[in-house]
């Protein structure tokens, strides 16, 4: 494909994408395909000779689109929102078109500097203190990670390294090696004694980060009467108990907007304990963080002045498509120092004057992810983003009222932001049956969750195309199917 | 931006990208900007009100493109190639446009199934045995990771988990906790005794993976007379010595195509030792792996039948843009089991019949990266990809001959694939001076490396636009500047 062909076919692809969005409503949110469907559609070896673009283009609907789950369908209410918008797509076209790889400042100055700028913009929009800004003279920094699970893993690894360093003198004797120059030798002697904390409602990505980090993670009890948010006294008691067992508490991953019920841990009170006890405090605000751009939801970042690292998924609720997950460090120099590898082929003359983002992520290469955020923030503006969040919260409220008015149903947790947790008042099994009926029916798509043994259904407002009428439609589908139970 | 505007502006962006490529030669490969340049060009807060697309579009050249490093410029010879092509850009447009997030099969069936298909295509193209295919009934699997550093980290973590399990009975007593139901409790007791190996020539990402994995990594000696490839007897001696010190050898990361000199470790002989000694063998073929699609370079995958995991960056040398880094597991069920988290909201009815790729990567969310590989493989065909590799190897050979003919210069290692390592025959300092002159001059861009204390310059063929004339041009620039030393 030469440049003239790209001008032709690229524009056809623009129309293909616009047509997809214009006609999304004609589809159902999930497809009918079964595992292995592709074997009948795609050969099992790559072609020796080039194929025409028309042949490839002709396969797109049946191989890719018809067999997909449509995250932006107005009747897709599963998981949490994963954002998208036309300006965001524009950013990805440019990122792909330039094809830069920005592991150091030198390898792509504009990738580094635009990311520094955009993460500062976002920090200010949600009310983070100046210490987290790249433009602040202190050691704080903001970076764009792929997604919240990556940010949590980075927080686990950085806090683990800090704990290993702080407590090194408590470690048992280690087996040494006579050739230190050729040995990478992280201090893992204390790992079996390190313990981190999170709420039992925290995302499974937190559990996974603990497994990957090789450290214990204790999942702390929450209470329904406290809307499933983690309270400070529960953390304080756990720390005390674990210290008595000879363990070393070193990290709390607090959640602002849990996946099951959008619960909010008490970051301010928890942060005071973390400071007093020397724990790293990471806040996973993956979904809810975006809402803090509205003054009425600014309570979501209360206590952030006590935090060591903070993350939210811009790609969830700020009209930027996956992946775009900013993470801020109170002290990026510290995180950098733990995992610093600096081979001669990555050195450059500006190293001491700016950030090399490779130090603040697990991998090396990186894409130009700030472009799409920059385009969205400028093209839509803060007011437009606030309007989208307020609109989606209002739709959740509308659905919550429908649940409350129907005596067969109850809310499983208070409606918070764009999420409604609801259930038939009868048994868990009845609700499992209802979920199956709804998802087999395929007019709408939702997922379940549970808390303290109670199984419930979640309806999350996900698509920018969802209207008040779609909420009524979803409720009618659920009521119709509930009749069969 | 509504769909009509997207049709208009999206097509302007297609032309912007095509114009960029058509006029790449008018630029220099690196820019003149200094750290902080963006402060004069971009405000320090996001706008409240939306801006017009024309205003945003008007900023692109000065903020983004003029301040970038042009990885596809015909005179960019740094690092290794990072590929791109028009069909690849088409794939990223569609991926962004659909905006699916494919952490489970259900969350995006076509994302999962096309990735299974494309990784099988790639495995066959480079000659991997059937055990690595998704279509094989066994437990092997292929997945697309972001990049080689992620694949190496996954290999470190999976092999560490296997070692902790296999050697659990050797561990010292562990501090237990009375509430196992709420405790994530990976077994880290043996970490201080675990030791992995790699060549001293391995990429810094291998060192970093060891630091992040919390395990020792011993960097093994190579020999110039062996072209800096790792030999089996060196590994055997290290294992023996380390066992005598009470350490537990568990992993070898072998490199096929090192960053300094494109050296190749002896995978077949090393693999036999790994099998005999119970070590996981991961092969990092980030750069060189692509060349194995040519029969004459198939020696690059010799011994792969002995490998536990294998990875190369399709985005380096197969005309697919960053990120696209397939990784194959001999036993994906095993890797999955170590880090399995399976919350209710990610469960689905097809779990036992297919792959949920979230289990084989560190993070959760994932993009539709197989699209761009599928487009490139079909649009260019295997023969076209082979032709590109052969052409770039011939250009490296041409440059190597120019070096050899000039009595002031010498090769620092044999020319291998698309890389030439060369130096002035005098001192390291003289070569450092030469590098600075070349990169300050900015007509071409290269980076240095070193091996066994010898500093040298690397010229890697990176751009599909580089011609024989560009090689002569680069050589003339180097000779001209060498006159000043």
mmCIF file of C-alpha atoms in Angstrom, chain A residues 70-300:
data_model
loop_
_atom_site.group_PDB
_atom_site.id
_atom_site.type_symbol
_atom_site.label_atom_id
_atom_site.label_comp_id
_atom_site.label_asym_id
_atom_site.label_seq_id
_atom_site.Cartn_x
_atom_site.Cartn_y
_atom_site.Cartn_z
ATOM 1 C CA UNK A 70 -19.904 -3.589 21.508
ATOM 2 C CA UNK A 71 -18.657 -1.642 24.512
ATOM 3 C CA UNK A 72 -20.184 1.588 23.246
ATOM 4 C CA UNK A 73 -23.620 0.199 22.441
ATOM 5 C CA UNK A 74 -26.332 2.152 24.295
ATOM 6 C CA UNK A 75 -27.523 -1.117 25.861
ATOM 7 C CA UNK A 76 -24.082 -2.263 27.062
ATOM 8 C CA UNK A 77 -24.170 -1.857 30.861
ATOM 9 C CA UNK A 78 -21.409 -4.290 31.909
ATOM 10 C CA UNK A 79 -18.190 -3.766 33.912
ATOM 11 C CA UNK A 80 -17.634 -0.011 33.955
ATOM 12 C CA UNK A 81 -17.586 2.460 31.108
ATOM 13 C CA UNK A 82 -14.665 2.269 28.694
ATOM 14 C CA UNK A 83 -14.639 5.629 26.995
ATOM 15 C CA UNK A 84 -14.258 6.628 23.377
ATOM 16 C CA UNK A 85 -14.892 9.670 21.199
ATOM 17 C CA UNK A 86 -13.955 10.916 17.759
ATOM 18 C CA UNK A 87 -11.172 13.234 18.984
ATOM 19 C CA UNK A 88 -9.657 10.267 20.855
ATOM 20 C CA UNK A 89 -9.653 8.194 17.659
ATOM 21 C CA UNK A 90 -7.912 11.101 15.925
ATOM 22 C CA UNK A 91 -5.163 10.862 18.545
ATOM 23 C CA UNK A 92 -4.606 7.181 17.889
ATOM 24 C CA UNK A 93 -4.419 7.762 14.132
ATOM 25 C CA UNK A 94 -1.637 10.282 14.653
ATOM 26 C CA UNK A 95 0.142 8.104 17.216
ATOM 27 C CA UNK A 96 0.100 5.154 14.818
ATOM 28 C CA UNK A 97 1.029 7.354 11.874
ATOM 29 C CA UNK A 98 4.108 8.818 13.543
ATOM 30 C CA UNK A 99 5.158 5.462 14.994
ATOM 31 C CA UNK A 100 7.564 6.899 17.564
ATOM 32 C CA UNK A 101 8.778 4.870 20.544
ATOM 33 C CA UNK A 102 9.390 7.137 23.534
ATOM 34 C CA UNK A 103 11.399 5.255 26.144
ATOM 35 C CA UNK A 104 13.665 8.241 26.786
ATOM 36 C CA UNK A 105 13.198 11.980 26.311
ATOM 37 C CA UNK A 106 15.622 11.853 23.379
ATOM 38 C CA UNK A 107 13.828 9.013 21.670
ATOM 39 C CA UNK A 108 10.745 11.240 21.354
ATOM 40 C CA UNK A 109 10.887 14.677 22.997
ATOM 41 C CA UNK A 110 7.319 15.592 22.093
ATOM 42 C CA UNK A 111 5.965 12.314 23.454
ATOM 43 C CA UNK A 112 7.616 12.979 26.801
ATOM 44 C CA UNK A 113 6.796 16.670 27.024
ATOM 45 C CA UNK A 114 3.181 16.415 25.913
ATOM 46 C CA UNK A 115 2.656 13.624 28.445
ATOM 47 C CA UNK A 116 4.186 15.797 31.179
ATOM 48 C CA UNK A 117 1.812 18.613 30.185
ATOM 49 C CA UNK A 118 -1.331 16.523 29.882
ATOM 50 C CA UNK A 119 -0.793 14.685 33.187
ATOM 51 C CA UNK A 120 -0.399 18.118 34.832
ATOM 52 C CA UNK A 121 -3.664 19.251 33.221
ATOM 53 C CA UNK A 122 -5.437 16.165 34.537
ATOM 54 C CA UNK A 123 -3.926 16.505 38.025
ATOM 55 C CA UNK A 124 -5.246 20.048 38.265
ATOM 56 C CA UNK A 125 -8.667 19.024 36.958
ATOM 57 C CA UNK A 126 -9.177 16.514 39.784
ATOM 58 C CA UNK A 127 -7.574 18.676 42.464
ATOM 59 C CA UNK A 128 -4.277 16.924 43.133
ATOM 60 C CA UNK A 129 -1.828 19.038 45.177
ATOM 61 C CA UNK A 130 1.129 20.674 43.418
ATOM 62 C CA UNK A 131 3.572 18.075 44.727
ATOM 63 C CA UNK A 132 2.285 15.667 42.080
ATOM 64 C CA UNK A 133 2.868 18.002 39.133
ATOM 65 C CA UNK A 134 5.686 17.563 36.645
ATOM 66 C CA UNK A 135 5.992 21.355 36.550
ATOM 67 C CA UNK A 136 6.527 21.486 40.315
ATOM 68 C CA UNK A 137 10.231 21.724 41.222
ATOM 69 C CA UNK A 138 9.898 18.821 43.684
ATOM 70 C CA UNK A 139 10.322 15.114 42.982
ATOM 71 C CA UNK A 140 6.662 14.401 42.139
ATOM 72 C CA UNK A 141 5.677 13.280 38.656
ATOM 73 C CA UNK A 142 2.766 12.147 36.514
ATOM 74 C CA UNK A 143 2.979 9.475 33.820
ATOM 75 C CA UNK A 144 0.448 7.680 31.617
ATOM 76 C CA UNK A 145 0.356 3.933 32.295
ATOM 77 C CA UNK A 146 -1.579 1.439 30.211
ATOM 78 C CA UNK A 147 -4.267 0.729 32.781
ATOM 79 C CA UNK A 148 -5.051 0.621 36.495
ATOM 80 C CA UNK A 149 -3.753 -2.910 36.947
ATOM 81 C CA UNK A 150 -0.350 -1.777 35.685
ATOM 82 C CA UNK A 151 -0.387 1.200 38.035
ATOM 83 C CA UNK A 152 -1.233 -1.046 40.984
ATOM 84 C CA UNK A 153 1.605 -3.412 40.076
ATOM 85 C CA UNK A 154 4.060 -0.504 39.840
ATOM 86 C CA UNK A 155 2.886 0.723 43.271
ATOM 87 C CA UNK A 156 3.345 -2.756 44.764
ATOM 88 C CA UNK A 157 6.850 -3.085 43.311
ATOM 89 C CA UNK A 158 7.998 0.416 44.282
ATOM 90 C CA UNK A 159 6.638 0.175 47.819
ATOM 91 C CA UNK A 160 8.138 -3.305 48.184
ATOM 92 C CA UNK A 161 11.552 -1.958 47.195
ATOM 93 C CA UNK A 162 11.212 0.905 49.669
ATOM 94 C CA UNK A 163 10.279 -1.519 52.456
ATOM 95 C CA UNK A 164 13.166 -3.846 51.627
ATOM 96 C CA UNK A 165 15.535 -0.893 51.844
ATOM 97 C CA UNK A 166 14.084 0.615 55.048
ATOM 98 C CA UNK A 167 14.013 -2.721 56.859
ATOM 99 C CA UNK A 168 17.195 -4.208 55.389
ATOM 100 C CA UNK A 169 18.892 -4.470 58.742
ATOM 101 C CA UNK A 170 16.073 -6.683 60.011
ATOM 102 C CA UNK A 171 16.679 -9.238 57.274
ATOM 103 C CA UNK A 172 18.106 -12.653 57.897
ATOM 104 C CA UNK A 173 21.589 -13.368 56.610
ATOM 105 C CA UNK A 174 21.652 -13.748 52.864
ATOM 106 C CA UNK A 175 23.493 -16.122 50.614
ATOM 107 C CA UNK A 176 26.142 -14.020 48.937
ATOM 108 C CA UNK A 177 27.849 -14.448 45.626
ATOM 109 C CA UNK A 178 31.468 -13.756 44.872
ATOM 110 C CA UNK A 179 31.037 -11.816 41.644
ATOM 111 C CA UNK A 180 28.897 -8.761 42.437
ATOM 112 C CA UNK A 181 29.696 -6.952 39.187
ATOM 113 C CA UNK A 182 27.781 -9.471 37.125
ATOM 114 C CA UNK A 183 24.957 -10.058 39.562
ATOM 115 C CA UNK A 184 21.596 -8.291 39.690
ATOM 116 C CA UNK A 185 20.774 -8.797 43.322
ATOM 117 C CA UNK A 186 17.512 -7.330 44.632
ATOM 118 C CA UNK A 187 17.028 -7.792 48.345
ATOM 119 C CA UNK A 188 14.163 -10.270 48.714
ATOM 120 C CA UNK A 189 15.080 -11.569 52.165
ATOM 121 C CA UNK A 190 12.210 -9.719 53.812
ATOM 122 C CA UNK A 191 9.527 -10.561 51.260
ATOM 123 C CA UNK A 192 8.026 -13.370 53.386
ATOM 124 C CA UNK A 193 7.531 -10.872 56.207
ATOM 125 C CA UNK A 194 6.088 -8.029 54.107
ATOM 126 C CA UNK A 195 2.340 -7.549 54.198
ATOM 127 C CA UNK A 196 0.161 -5.171 52.210
ATOM 128 C CA UNK A 197 -3.513 -4.329 52.679
ATOM 129 C CA UNK A 198 -6.562 -3.632 50.614
ATOM 130 C CA UNK A 199 -10.300 -3.792 51.090
ATOM 131 C CA UNK A 200 -11.966 -7.151 50.458
ATOM 132 C CA UNK A 201 -13.904 -5.164 47.811
ATOM 133 C CA UNK A 202 -10.732 -4.179 45.931
ATOM 134 C CA UNK A 203 -10.363 -5.254 42.317
ATOM 135 C CA UNK A 204 -8.893 -8.657 41.490
ATOM 136 C CA UNK A 205 -6.013 -6.757 39.870
ATOM 137 C CA UNK A 206 -4.849 -5.891 43.391
ATOM 138 C CA UNK A 207 -4.751 -9.580 44.313
ATOM 139 C CA UNK A 208 -2.854 -10.293 41.119
ATOM 140 C CA UNK A 209 -0.337 -7.512 41.768
ATOM 141 C CA UNK A 210 0.382 -9.111 45.154
ATOM 142 C CA UNK A 211 0.906 -12.522 43.520
ATOM 143 C CA UNK A 212 3.198 -11.015 40.883
ATOM 144 C CA UNK A 213 5.006 -8.926 43.494
ATOM 145 C CA UNK A 214 5.542 -11.983 45.680
ATOM 146 C CA UNK A 215 4.149 -10.302 48.791
ATOM 147 C CA UNK A 216 1.257 -11.043 51.141
ATOM 148 C CA UNK A 217 -1.889 -8.987 50.720
ATOM 149 C CA UNK A 218 -4.487 -9.027 53.494
ATOM 150 C CA UNK A 219 -7.974 -8.174 52.358
ATOM 151 C CA UNK A 220 -9.666 -6.163 55.077
ATOM 152 C CA UNK A 221 -13.268 -6.436 56.172
ATOM 153 C CA UNK A 222 -15.771 -3.786 55.131
ATOM 154 C CA UNK A 223 -19.283 -3.199 56.448
ATOM 155 C CA UNK A 224 -22.538 -2.899 54.581
ATOM 156 C CA UNK A 225 -23.707 -0.128 56.892
ATOM 157 C CA UNK A 226 -20.624 1.802 55.829
ATOM 158 C CA UNK A 227 -21.497 1.229 52.129
ATOM 159 C CA UNK A 228 -18.586 -1.271 51.824
ATOM 160 C CA UNK A 229 -15.893 1.406 52.182
ATOM 161 C CA UNK A 230 -12.755 0.556 54.159
ATOM 162 C CA UNK A 231 -12.555 2.256 57.579
ATOM 163 C CA UNK A 232 -9.391 3.393 59.296
ATOM 164 C CA UNK A 233 -9.924 1.451 62.521
ATOM 165 C CA UNK A 234 -9.987 -1.836 60.590
ATOM 166 C CA UNK A 235 -6.616 -1.027 59.056
ATOM 167 C CA UNK A 236 -5.176 0.091 62.403
ATOM 168 C CA UNK A 237 -6.226 -3.159 64.073
ATOM 169 C CA UNK A 238 -4.777 -5.276 61.252
ATOM 170 C CA UNK A 239 -1.429 -3.485 61.373
ATOM 171 C CA UNK A 240 -1.218 -3.978 65.104
ATOM 172 C CA UNK A 241 -2.115 -7.648 64.857
ATOM 173 C CA UNK A 242 0.310 -8.325 62.015
ATOM 174 C CA UNK A 243 3.199 -6.566 63.706
ATOM 175 C CA UNK A 244 2.566 -8.810 66.718
ATOM 176 C CA UNK A 245 2.938 -11.794 64.346
ATOM 177 C CA UNK A 246 6.341 -10.512 63.199
ATOM 178 C CA UNK A 247 5.100 -9.217 59.865
ATOM 179 C CA UNK A 248 6.079 -5.872 58.329
ATOM 180 C CA UNK A 249 3.108 -3.823 57.048
ATOM 181 C CA UNK A 250 4.312 -1.692 54.127
ATOM 182 C CA UNK A 251 1.489 -0.790 51.722
ATOM 183 C CA UNK A 252 -2.203 0.024 51.575
ATOM 184 C CA UNK A 253 -4.004 -0.022 48.231
ATOM 185 C CA UNK A 254 -7.126 2.045 48.862
ATOM 186 C CA UNK A 255 -9.953 2.068 46.333
ATOM 187 C CA UNK A 256 -12.056 5.047 45.353
ATOM 188 C CA UNK A 257 -14.976 3.483 43.508
ATOM 189 C CA UNK A 258 -14.799 -0.303 43.896
ATOM 190 C CA UNK A 259 -15.874 -2.589 41.070
ATOM 191 C CA UNK A 260 -18.701 -4.376 42.933
ATOM 192 C CA UNK A 261 -20.548 -1.333 44.377
ATOM 193 C CA UNK A 262 -18.491 1.828 43.635
ATOM 194 C CA UNK A 263 -17.608 2.039 47.344
ATOM 195 C CA UNK A 264 -15.107 4.631 48.535
ATOM 196 C CA UNK A 265 -12.446 3.872 51.122
ATOM 197 C CA UNK A 266 -11.842 6.597 53.703
ATOM 198 C CA UNK A 267 -8.571 7.818 52.176
ATOM 199 C CA UNK A 268 -8.067 10.721 54.564
ATOM 200 C CA UNK A 269 -8.340 8.698 57.785
ATOM 201 C CA UNK A 270 -6.502 5.742 56.219
ATOM 202 C CA UNK A 271 -3.762 8.083 55.014
ATOM 203 C CA UNK A 272 -3.136 9.397 58.507
ATOM 204 C CA UNK A 273 -2.563 5.838 59.710
ATOM 205 C CA UNK A 274 -0.300 5.081 56.751
ATOM 206 C CA UNK A 275 1.802 8.144 57.543
ATOM 207 C CA UNK A 276 2.031 7.270 61.227
ATOM 208 C CA UNK A 277 2.882 3.629 60.503
ATOM 209 C CA UNK A 278 5.194 4.179 57.534
ATOM 210 C CA UNK A 279 3.012 2.508 54.889
ATOM 211 C CA UNK A 280 2.997 3.509 51.221
ATOM 212 C CA UNK A 281 -0.529 4.596 50.279
ATOM 213 C CA UNK A 282 -1.624 3.920 46.705
ATOM 214 C CA UNK A 283 -5.093 5.014 45.610
ATOM 215 C CA UNK A 284 -6.827 3.071 42.825
ATOM 216 C CA UNK A 285 -9.526 5.458 41.615
ATOM 217 C CA UNK A 286 -9.776 3.684 38.261
ATOM 218 C CA UNK A 287 -13.443 4.427 37.599
ATOM 219 C CA UNK A 288 -14.460 7.134 40.066
ATOM 220 C CA UNK A 289 -11.426 9.399 39.671
ATOM 221 C CA UNK A 290 -12.794 11.059 36.543
ATOM 222 C CA UNK A 291 -15.849 12.339 38.414
ATOM 223 C CA UNK A 292 -13.598 14.488 40.618
ATOM 224 C CA UNK A 293 -13.471 17.004 37.763
ATOM 225 C CA UNK A 294 -16.977 18.051 38.926
ATOM 226 C CA UNK A 295 -16.948 20.184 42.120
ATOM 227 C CA UNK A 296 -19.858 18.177 43.567
ATOM 228 C CA UNK A 297 -17.770 14.973 43.296
ATOM 229 C CA UNK A 298 -14.512 16.473 44.505
ATOM 230 C CA UNK A 299 -14.997 14.532 47.771
ATOM 231 C CA UNK A 300 -13.568 11.593 45.799
#
